[in-house]
CSV table of C-alpha atoms and ligand atoms in Angstrom, one decimal:
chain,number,residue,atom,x,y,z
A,1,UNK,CA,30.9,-8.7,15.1
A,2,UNK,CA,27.6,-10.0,14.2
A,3,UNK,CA,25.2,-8.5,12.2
A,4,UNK,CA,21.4,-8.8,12.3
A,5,UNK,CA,19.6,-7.5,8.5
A,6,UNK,CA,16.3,-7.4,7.3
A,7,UNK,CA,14.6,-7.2,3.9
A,8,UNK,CA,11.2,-6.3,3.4
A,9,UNK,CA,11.3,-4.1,0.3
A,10,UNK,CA,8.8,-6.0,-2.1
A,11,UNK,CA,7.6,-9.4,-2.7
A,12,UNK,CA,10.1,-11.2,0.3
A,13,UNK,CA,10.9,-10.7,4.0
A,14,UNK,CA,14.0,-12.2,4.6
A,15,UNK,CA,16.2,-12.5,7.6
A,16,UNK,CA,20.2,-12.9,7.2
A,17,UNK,CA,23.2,-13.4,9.9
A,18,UNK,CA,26.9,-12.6,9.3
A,19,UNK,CA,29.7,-13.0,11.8
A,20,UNK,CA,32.7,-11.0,11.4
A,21,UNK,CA,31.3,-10.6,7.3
A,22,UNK,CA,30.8,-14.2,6.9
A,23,UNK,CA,26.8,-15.4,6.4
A,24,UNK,CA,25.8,-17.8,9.0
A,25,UNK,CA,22.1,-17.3,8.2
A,26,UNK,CA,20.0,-16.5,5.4
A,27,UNK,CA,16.1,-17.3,5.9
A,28,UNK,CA,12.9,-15.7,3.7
A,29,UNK,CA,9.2,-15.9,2.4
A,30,UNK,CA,8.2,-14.9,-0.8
A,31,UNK,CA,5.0,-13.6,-1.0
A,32,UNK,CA,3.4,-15.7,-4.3
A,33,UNK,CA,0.2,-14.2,-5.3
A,34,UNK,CA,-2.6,-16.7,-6.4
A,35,UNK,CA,-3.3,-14.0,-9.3
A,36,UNK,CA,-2.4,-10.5,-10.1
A,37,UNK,CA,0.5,-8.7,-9.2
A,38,UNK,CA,2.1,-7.9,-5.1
A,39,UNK,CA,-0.3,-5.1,-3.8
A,40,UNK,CA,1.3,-3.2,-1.3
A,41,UNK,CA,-0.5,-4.2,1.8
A,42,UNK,CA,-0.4,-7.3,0.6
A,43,UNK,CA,3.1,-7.1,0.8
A,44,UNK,CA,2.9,-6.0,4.5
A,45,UNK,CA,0.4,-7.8,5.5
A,46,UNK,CA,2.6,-11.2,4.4
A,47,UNK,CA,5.6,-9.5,5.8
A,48,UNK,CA,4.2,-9.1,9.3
A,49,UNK,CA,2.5,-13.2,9.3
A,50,UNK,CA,6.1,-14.2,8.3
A,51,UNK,CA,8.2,-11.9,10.1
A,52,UNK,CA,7.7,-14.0,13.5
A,53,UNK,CA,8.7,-17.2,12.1
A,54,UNK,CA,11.6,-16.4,9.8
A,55,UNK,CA,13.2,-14.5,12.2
A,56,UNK,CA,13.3,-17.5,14.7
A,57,UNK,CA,14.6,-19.6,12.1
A,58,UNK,CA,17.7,-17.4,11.3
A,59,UNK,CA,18.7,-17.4,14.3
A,60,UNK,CA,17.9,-21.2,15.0
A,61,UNK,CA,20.9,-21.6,11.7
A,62,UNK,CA,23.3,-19.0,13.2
A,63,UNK,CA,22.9,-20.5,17.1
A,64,UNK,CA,22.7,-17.6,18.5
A,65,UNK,CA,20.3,-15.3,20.4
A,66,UNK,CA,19.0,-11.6,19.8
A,67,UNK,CA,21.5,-10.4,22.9
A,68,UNK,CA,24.1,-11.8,20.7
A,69,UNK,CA,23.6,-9.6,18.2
A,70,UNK,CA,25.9,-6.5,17.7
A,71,UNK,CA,24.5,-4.5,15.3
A,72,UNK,CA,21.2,-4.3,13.3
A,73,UNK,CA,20.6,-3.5,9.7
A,74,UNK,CA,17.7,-2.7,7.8
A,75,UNK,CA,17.1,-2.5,4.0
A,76,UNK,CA,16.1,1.8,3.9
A,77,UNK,CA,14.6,1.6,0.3
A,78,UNK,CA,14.1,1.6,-3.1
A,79,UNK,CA,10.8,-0.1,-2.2
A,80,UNK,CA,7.4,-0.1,-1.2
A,81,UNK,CA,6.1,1.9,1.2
A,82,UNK,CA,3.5,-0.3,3.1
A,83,UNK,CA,6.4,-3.6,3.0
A,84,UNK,CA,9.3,-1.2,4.0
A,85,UNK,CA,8.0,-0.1,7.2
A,86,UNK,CA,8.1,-3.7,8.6
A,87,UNK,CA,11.6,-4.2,8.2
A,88,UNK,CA,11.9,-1.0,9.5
A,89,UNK,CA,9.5,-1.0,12.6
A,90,UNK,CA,10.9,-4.3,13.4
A,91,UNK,CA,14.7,-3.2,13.2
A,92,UNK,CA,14.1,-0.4,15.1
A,93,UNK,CA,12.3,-1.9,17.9
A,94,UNK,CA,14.8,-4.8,18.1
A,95,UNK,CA,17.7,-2.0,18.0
A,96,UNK,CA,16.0,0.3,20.6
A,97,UNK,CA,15.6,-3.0,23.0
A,98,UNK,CA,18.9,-4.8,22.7
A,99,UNK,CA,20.3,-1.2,22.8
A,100,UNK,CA,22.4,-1.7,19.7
A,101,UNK,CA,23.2,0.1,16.7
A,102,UNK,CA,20.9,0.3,13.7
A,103,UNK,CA,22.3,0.6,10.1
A,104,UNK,CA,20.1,2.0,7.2
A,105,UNK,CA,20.9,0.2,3.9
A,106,UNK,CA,20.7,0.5,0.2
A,107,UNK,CA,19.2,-2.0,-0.8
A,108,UNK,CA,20.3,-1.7,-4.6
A,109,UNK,CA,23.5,-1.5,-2.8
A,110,UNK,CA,23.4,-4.9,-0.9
A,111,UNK,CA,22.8,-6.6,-4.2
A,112,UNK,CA,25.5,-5.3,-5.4
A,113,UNK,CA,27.7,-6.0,-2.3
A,114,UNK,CA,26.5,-9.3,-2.1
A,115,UNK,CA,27.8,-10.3,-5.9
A,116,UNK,CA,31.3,-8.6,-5.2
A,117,UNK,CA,31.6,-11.1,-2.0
A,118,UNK,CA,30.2,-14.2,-3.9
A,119,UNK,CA,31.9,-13.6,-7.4
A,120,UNK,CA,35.5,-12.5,-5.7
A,121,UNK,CA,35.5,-9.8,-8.6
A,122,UNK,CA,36.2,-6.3,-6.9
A,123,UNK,CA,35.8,-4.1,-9.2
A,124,UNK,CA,33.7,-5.1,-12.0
A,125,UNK,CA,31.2,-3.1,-13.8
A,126,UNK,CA,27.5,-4.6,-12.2
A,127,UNK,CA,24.3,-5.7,-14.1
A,128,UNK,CA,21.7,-5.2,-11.4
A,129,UNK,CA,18.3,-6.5,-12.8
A,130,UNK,CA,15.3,-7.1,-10.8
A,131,UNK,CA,11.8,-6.9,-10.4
A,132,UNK,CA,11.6,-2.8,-10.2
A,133,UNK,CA,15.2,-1.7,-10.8
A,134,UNK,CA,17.4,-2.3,-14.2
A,135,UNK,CA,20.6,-0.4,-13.7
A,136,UNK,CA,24.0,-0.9,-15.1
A,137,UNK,CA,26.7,0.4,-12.5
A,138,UNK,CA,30.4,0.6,-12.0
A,139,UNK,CA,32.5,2.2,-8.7
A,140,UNK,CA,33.8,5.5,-8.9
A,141,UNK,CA,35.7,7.7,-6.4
A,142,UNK,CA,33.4,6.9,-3.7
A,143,UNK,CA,29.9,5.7,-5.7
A,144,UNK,CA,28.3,3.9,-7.5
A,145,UNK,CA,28.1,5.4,-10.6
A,146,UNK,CA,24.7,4.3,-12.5
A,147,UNK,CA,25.9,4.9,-16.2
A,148,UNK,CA,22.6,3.2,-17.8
A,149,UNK,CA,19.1,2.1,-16.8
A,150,UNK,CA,15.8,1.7,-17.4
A,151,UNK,CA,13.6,4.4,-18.7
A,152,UNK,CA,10.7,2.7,-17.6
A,153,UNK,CA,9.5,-0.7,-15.8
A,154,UNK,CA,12.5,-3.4,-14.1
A,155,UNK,CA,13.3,-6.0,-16.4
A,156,UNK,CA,11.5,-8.7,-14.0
A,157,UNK,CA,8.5,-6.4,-14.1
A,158,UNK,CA,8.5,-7.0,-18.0
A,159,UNK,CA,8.7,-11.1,-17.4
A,160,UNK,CA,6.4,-10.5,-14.5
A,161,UNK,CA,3.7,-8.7,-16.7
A,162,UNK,CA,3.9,-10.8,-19.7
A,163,UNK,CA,4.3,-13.6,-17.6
A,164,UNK,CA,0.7,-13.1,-15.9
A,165,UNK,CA,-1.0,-12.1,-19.5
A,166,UNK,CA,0.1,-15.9,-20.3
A,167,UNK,CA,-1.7,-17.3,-17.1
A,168,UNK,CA,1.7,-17.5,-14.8
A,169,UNK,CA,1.7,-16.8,-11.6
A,170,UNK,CA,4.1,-14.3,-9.9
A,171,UNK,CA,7.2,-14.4,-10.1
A,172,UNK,CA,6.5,-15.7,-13.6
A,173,UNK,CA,10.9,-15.4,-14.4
A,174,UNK,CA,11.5,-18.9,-14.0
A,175,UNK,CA,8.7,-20.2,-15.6
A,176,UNK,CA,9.2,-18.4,-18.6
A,177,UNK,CA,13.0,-19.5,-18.6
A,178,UNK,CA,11.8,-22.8,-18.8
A,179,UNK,CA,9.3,-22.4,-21.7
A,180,UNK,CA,11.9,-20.1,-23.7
A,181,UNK,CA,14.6,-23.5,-23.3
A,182,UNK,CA,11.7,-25.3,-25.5
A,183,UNK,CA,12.0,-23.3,-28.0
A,184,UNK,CA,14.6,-22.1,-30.7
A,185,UNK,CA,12.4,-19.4,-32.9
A,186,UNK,CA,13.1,-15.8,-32.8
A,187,UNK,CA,9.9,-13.9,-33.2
A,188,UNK,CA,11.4,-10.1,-33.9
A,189,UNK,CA,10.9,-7.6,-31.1
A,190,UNK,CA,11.4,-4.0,-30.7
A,191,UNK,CA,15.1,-3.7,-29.2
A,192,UNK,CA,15.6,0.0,-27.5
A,193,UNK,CA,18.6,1.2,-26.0
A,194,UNK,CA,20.1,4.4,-25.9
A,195,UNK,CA,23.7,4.4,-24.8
A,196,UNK,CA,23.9,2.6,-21.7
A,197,UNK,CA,19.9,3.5,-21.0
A,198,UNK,CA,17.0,0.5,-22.1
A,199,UNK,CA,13.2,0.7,-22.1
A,200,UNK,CA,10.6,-2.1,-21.9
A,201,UNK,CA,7.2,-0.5,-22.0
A,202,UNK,CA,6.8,-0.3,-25.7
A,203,UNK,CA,8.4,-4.0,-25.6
A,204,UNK,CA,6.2,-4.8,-23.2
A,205,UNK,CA,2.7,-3.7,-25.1
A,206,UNK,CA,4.1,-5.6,-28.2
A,207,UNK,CA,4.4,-9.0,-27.0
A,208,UNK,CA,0.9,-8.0,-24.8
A,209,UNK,CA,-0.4,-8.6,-28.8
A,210,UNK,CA,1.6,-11.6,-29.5
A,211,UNK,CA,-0.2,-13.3,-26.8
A,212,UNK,CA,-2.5,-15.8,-28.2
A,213,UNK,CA,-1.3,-15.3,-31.7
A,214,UNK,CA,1.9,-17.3,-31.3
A,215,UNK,CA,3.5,-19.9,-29.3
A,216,UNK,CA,3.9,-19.1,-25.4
A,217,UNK,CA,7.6,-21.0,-25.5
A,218,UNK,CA,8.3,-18.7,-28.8
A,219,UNK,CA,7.1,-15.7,-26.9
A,220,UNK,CA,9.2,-16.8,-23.7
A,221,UNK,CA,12.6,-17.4,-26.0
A,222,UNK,CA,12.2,-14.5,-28.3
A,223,UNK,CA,11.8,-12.0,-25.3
A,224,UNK,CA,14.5,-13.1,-23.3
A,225,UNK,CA,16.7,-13.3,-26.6
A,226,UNK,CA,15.9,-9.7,-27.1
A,227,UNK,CA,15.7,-8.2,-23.4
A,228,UNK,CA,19.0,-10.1,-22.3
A,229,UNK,CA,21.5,-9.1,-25.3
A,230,UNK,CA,19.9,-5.3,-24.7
A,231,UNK,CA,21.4,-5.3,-21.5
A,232,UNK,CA,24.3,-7.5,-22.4
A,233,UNK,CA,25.7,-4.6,-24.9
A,234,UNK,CA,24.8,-1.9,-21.9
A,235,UNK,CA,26.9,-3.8,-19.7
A,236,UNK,CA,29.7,-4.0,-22.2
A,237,UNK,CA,29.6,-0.4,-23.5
A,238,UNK,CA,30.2,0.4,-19.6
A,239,UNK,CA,33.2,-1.5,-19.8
A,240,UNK,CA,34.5,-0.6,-22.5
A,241,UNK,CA,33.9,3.0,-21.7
A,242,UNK,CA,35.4,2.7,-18.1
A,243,UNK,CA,38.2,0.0,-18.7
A,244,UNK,CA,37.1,-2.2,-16.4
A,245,UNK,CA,37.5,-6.0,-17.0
A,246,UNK,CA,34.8,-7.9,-15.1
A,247,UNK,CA,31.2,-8.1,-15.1
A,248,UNK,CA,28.9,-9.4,-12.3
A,249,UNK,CA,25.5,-9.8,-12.4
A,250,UNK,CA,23.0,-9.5,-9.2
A,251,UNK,CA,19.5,-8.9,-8.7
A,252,UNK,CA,16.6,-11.5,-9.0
A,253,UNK,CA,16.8,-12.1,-13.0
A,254,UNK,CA,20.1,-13.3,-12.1
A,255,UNK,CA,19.0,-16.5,-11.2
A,256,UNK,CA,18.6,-16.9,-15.4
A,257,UNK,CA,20.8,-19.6,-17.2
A,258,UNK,CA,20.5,-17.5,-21.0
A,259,UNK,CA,21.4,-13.8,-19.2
A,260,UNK,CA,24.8,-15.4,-17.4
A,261,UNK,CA,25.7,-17.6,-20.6
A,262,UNK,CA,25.4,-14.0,-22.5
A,263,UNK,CA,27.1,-12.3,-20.4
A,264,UNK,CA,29.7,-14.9,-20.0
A,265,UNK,CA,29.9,-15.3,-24.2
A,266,UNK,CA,30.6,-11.2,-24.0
A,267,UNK,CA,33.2,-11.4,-21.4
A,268,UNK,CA,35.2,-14.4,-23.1
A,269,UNK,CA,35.2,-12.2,-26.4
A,270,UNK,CA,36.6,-8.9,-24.9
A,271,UNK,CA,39.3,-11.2,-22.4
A,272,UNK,CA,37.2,-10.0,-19.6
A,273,UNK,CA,36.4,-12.0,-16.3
A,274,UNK,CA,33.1,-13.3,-15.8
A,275,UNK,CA,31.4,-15.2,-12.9
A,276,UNK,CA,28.0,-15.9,-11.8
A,277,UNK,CA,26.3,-15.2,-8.4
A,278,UNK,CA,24.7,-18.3,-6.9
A,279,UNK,CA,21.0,-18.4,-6.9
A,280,UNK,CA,20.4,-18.2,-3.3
A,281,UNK,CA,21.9,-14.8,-3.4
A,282,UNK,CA,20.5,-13.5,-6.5
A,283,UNK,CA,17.0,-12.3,-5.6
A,284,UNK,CA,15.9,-10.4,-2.3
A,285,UNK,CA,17.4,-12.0,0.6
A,286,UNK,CA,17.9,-10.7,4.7
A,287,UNK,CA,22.4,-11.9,4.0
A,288,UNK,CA,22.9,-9.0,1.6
A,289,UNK,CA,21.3,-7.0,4.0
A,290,UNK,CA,23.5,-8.1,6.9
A,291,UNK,CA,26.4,-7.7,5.0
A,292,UNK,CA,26.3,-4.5,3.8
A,293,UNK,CA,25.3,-3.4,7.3
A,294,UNK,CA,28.5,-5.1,8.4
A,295,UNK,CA,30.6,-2.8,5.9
A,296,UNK,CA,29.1,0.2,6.9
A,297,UNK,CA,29.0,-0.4,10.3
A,298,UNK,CA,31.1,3.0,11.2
A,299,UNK,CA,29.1,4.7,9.6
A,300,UNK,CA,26.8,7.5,11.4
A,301,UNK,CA,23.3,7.8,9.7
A,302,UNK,CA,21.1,10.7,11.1
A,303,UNK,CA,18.1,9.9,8.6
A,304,UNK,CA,16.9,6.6,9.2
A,305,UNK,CA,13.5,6.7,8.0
A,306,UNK,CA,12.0,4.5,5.0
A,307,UNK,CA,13.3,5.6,1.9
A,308,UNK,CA,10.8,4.5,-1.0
A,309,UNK,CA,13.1,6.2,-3.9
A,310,UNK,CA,16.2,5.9,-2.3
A,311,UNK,CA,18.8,5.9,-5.3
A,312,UNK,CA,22.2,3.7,-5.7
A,313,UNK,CA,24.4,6.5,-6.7
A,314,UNK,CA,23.3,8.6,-3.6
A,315,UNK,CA,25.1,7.1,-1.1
A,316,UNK,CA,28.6,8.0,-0.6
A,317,UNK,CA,30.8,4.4,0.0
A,318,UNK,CA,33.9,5.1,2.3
A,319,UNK,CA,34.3,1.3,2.9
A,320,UNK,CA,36.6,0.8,0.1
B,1,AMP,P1,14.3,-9.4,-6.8
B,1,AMP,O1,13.3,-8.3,-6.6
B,1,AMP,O2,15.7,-8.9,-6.9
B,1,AMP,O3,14.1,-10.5,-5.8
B,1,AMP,O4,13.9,-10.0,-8.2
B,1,AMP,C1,12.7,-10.6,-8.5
B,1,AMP,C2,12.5,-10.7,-10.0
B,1,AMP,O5,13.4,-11.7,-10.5
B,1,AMP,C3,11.1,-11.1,-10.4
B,1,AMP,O6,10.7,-10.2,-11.4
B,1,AMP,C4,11.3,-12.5,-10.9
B,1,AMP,O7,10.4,-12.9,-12.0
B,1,AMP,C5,12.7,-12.5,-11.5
B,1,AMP,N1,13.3,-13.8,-11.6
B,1,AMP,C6,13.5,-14.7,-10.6
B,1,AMP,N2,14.1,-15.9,-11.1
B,1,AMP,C7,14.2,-15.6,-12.5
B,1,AMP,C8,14.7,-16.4,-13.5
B,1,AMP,N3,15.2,-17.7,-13.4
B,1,AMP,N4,14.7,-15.9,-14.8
B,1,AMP,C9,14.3,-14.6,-15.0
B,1,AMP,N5,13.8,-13.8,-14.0
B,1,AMP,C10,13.7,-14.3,-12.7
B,2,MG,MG1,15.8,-6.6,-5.2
């Protein structure tokens, strides 16, 4: 069977392939800003330019044609409004032409289902950390539980934010993983978790003052020190309180060396498993999409409109 899905939550519209479960295709834009943050119709507007071309090109990779396709997936929501609806409209038309199935999907859930596949760990309790969502989740009779998250902005929004007060561009994540590897002095920062739950926004106004005052690569280290082991020792409380012996981590902060050597450091002290996702399938991408389509491909959806707020533990997961 061969799956079609589409992402167009936020910043990327991305196009991914799978035959049978396996990705064959896996093509995306990211919108990048030249200052500020993604404004919705931005968002759109970049979605629709790119949605032509990237497209083709999956399907270019996968050699096959739209008639070939079987069964067409869409990413539902969390997300913005504006940027959802092209995924959406374009799903939809494609599904009401080729007269083919259309699948609404989580799309919390495909990053999640995409780090089981690429990790091999079935059952592990997840670290989902992106731009907008911060949750720390485990399976349970026929959900994803989310037993901790944040109370306020996505952990990427954080890295984002500061990020852009320093002059960075969007998505400022890597750039300030690379300033924080120059750099080995902890400035202290305000660490707040409650049980499995974090929040950034008083974080967040704090290093807004450091700005200027101290070294951009000490700034960079220092938060990442402190934001990373928060959600390290959410992560591990979940395991410990569920019994569960392997942690992935998905989402697009995933694609960070210091988070995955944590998290890795954590699991090798409580004998637990630990593996990394690979970077291609760690922020938004069209394959997770595909792929969780493909596992929920008997499944019979009556509501498949947008779904800005559309939460992880909502959705009731008969595939396994
Ligand atoms: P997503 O929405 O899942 O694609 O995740 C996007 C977020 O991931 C943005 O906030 C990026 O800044 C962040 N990000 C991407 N690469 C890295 C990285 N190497 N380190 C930290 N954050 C990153
Ligand atoms: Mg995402």
């Amino acid at each position: 069977m061969k799956v079609l899905g589409i992402e167009s939550t936020a910043h990327t519209f991305g196009v991914g392939i799978v035959d049978d479960g396996k990705i064959i295709a896996n093509e995306r834009d990211t919108l990048k800003p030249l200052s500020g943050g993604i404004i919705p119709r931005e968002a759109a507007s970049h979605h629709y330019r790119f949605a032509p071309t990237i497209l083709k090109n999956a399907l270019d990779k996968s050699g096959l044609k739209l008639k070939d396709i079987d069964l067409f997936a869409f990413s539902q929501g969390p997300g913005i409004i504006p940027a959802l609806k092209v995924g959406y409209q374009l799903s939809t038309f494609l599904s009401k032409k080729y007269k083919k199935k259309l699948i609404g999907v989580n799309h919390c859930i495909a990053h999640l289902e995409i780090a089981r596949l690429y990790t091999g760990m079935n059952d592990p309790v997840m670290l989902y950390v992106s731009g907008g969502n911060t949750q720390v989740i485990t399976y349970y009779n026929k959900s994803y539980i989310v037993f901790g998250e944040t109370q306020d902005i996505g952990v990427g929004n954080l890295l984002d934010k500061t990020g852009r007060r320093m002059g960075i561009p969007f998505p400022a994540g890597p750039e300030i993983e690379k300033l924080a590897m120059k750099s080995k002095k902890y400035i202290e920062l305000p660490y707040s978790i409650k049980g499995m739950d974090v929040s950034f926004s008083g974080l967040e106004t704090f290093v807004s003052k450091l700005i200027g005052k101290e070294k951009n690569e000490d700034i960079a280290f220092s938060l990442q020190e402190t934001v990373f082991s928060m959600l390290i020792e959410a992560s591990e409380r979940a395991m410990a309180y569920c019994t569960k012996n392997s942690l992935v981590i998905t989402g697009g902060v995933a694609a960070n060396k210091r988070i995955n050597e944590m998290g890795k450091i954590m699991c090798r002290d409580r004998k637990a498993k630990f593996s990394p996702i690979p970077i291609e399938f760690a922020g938004d991408n069209g394959a997770m999409i595909a792929y969780t389509g493909y596992l929920m491909r008997n499944y019979k959806q009556e509501d498949l409109e947008i779904r800005p707020r559309f939460r992880t533990d909502t959705v009731e997961i008969n595939y396994r």
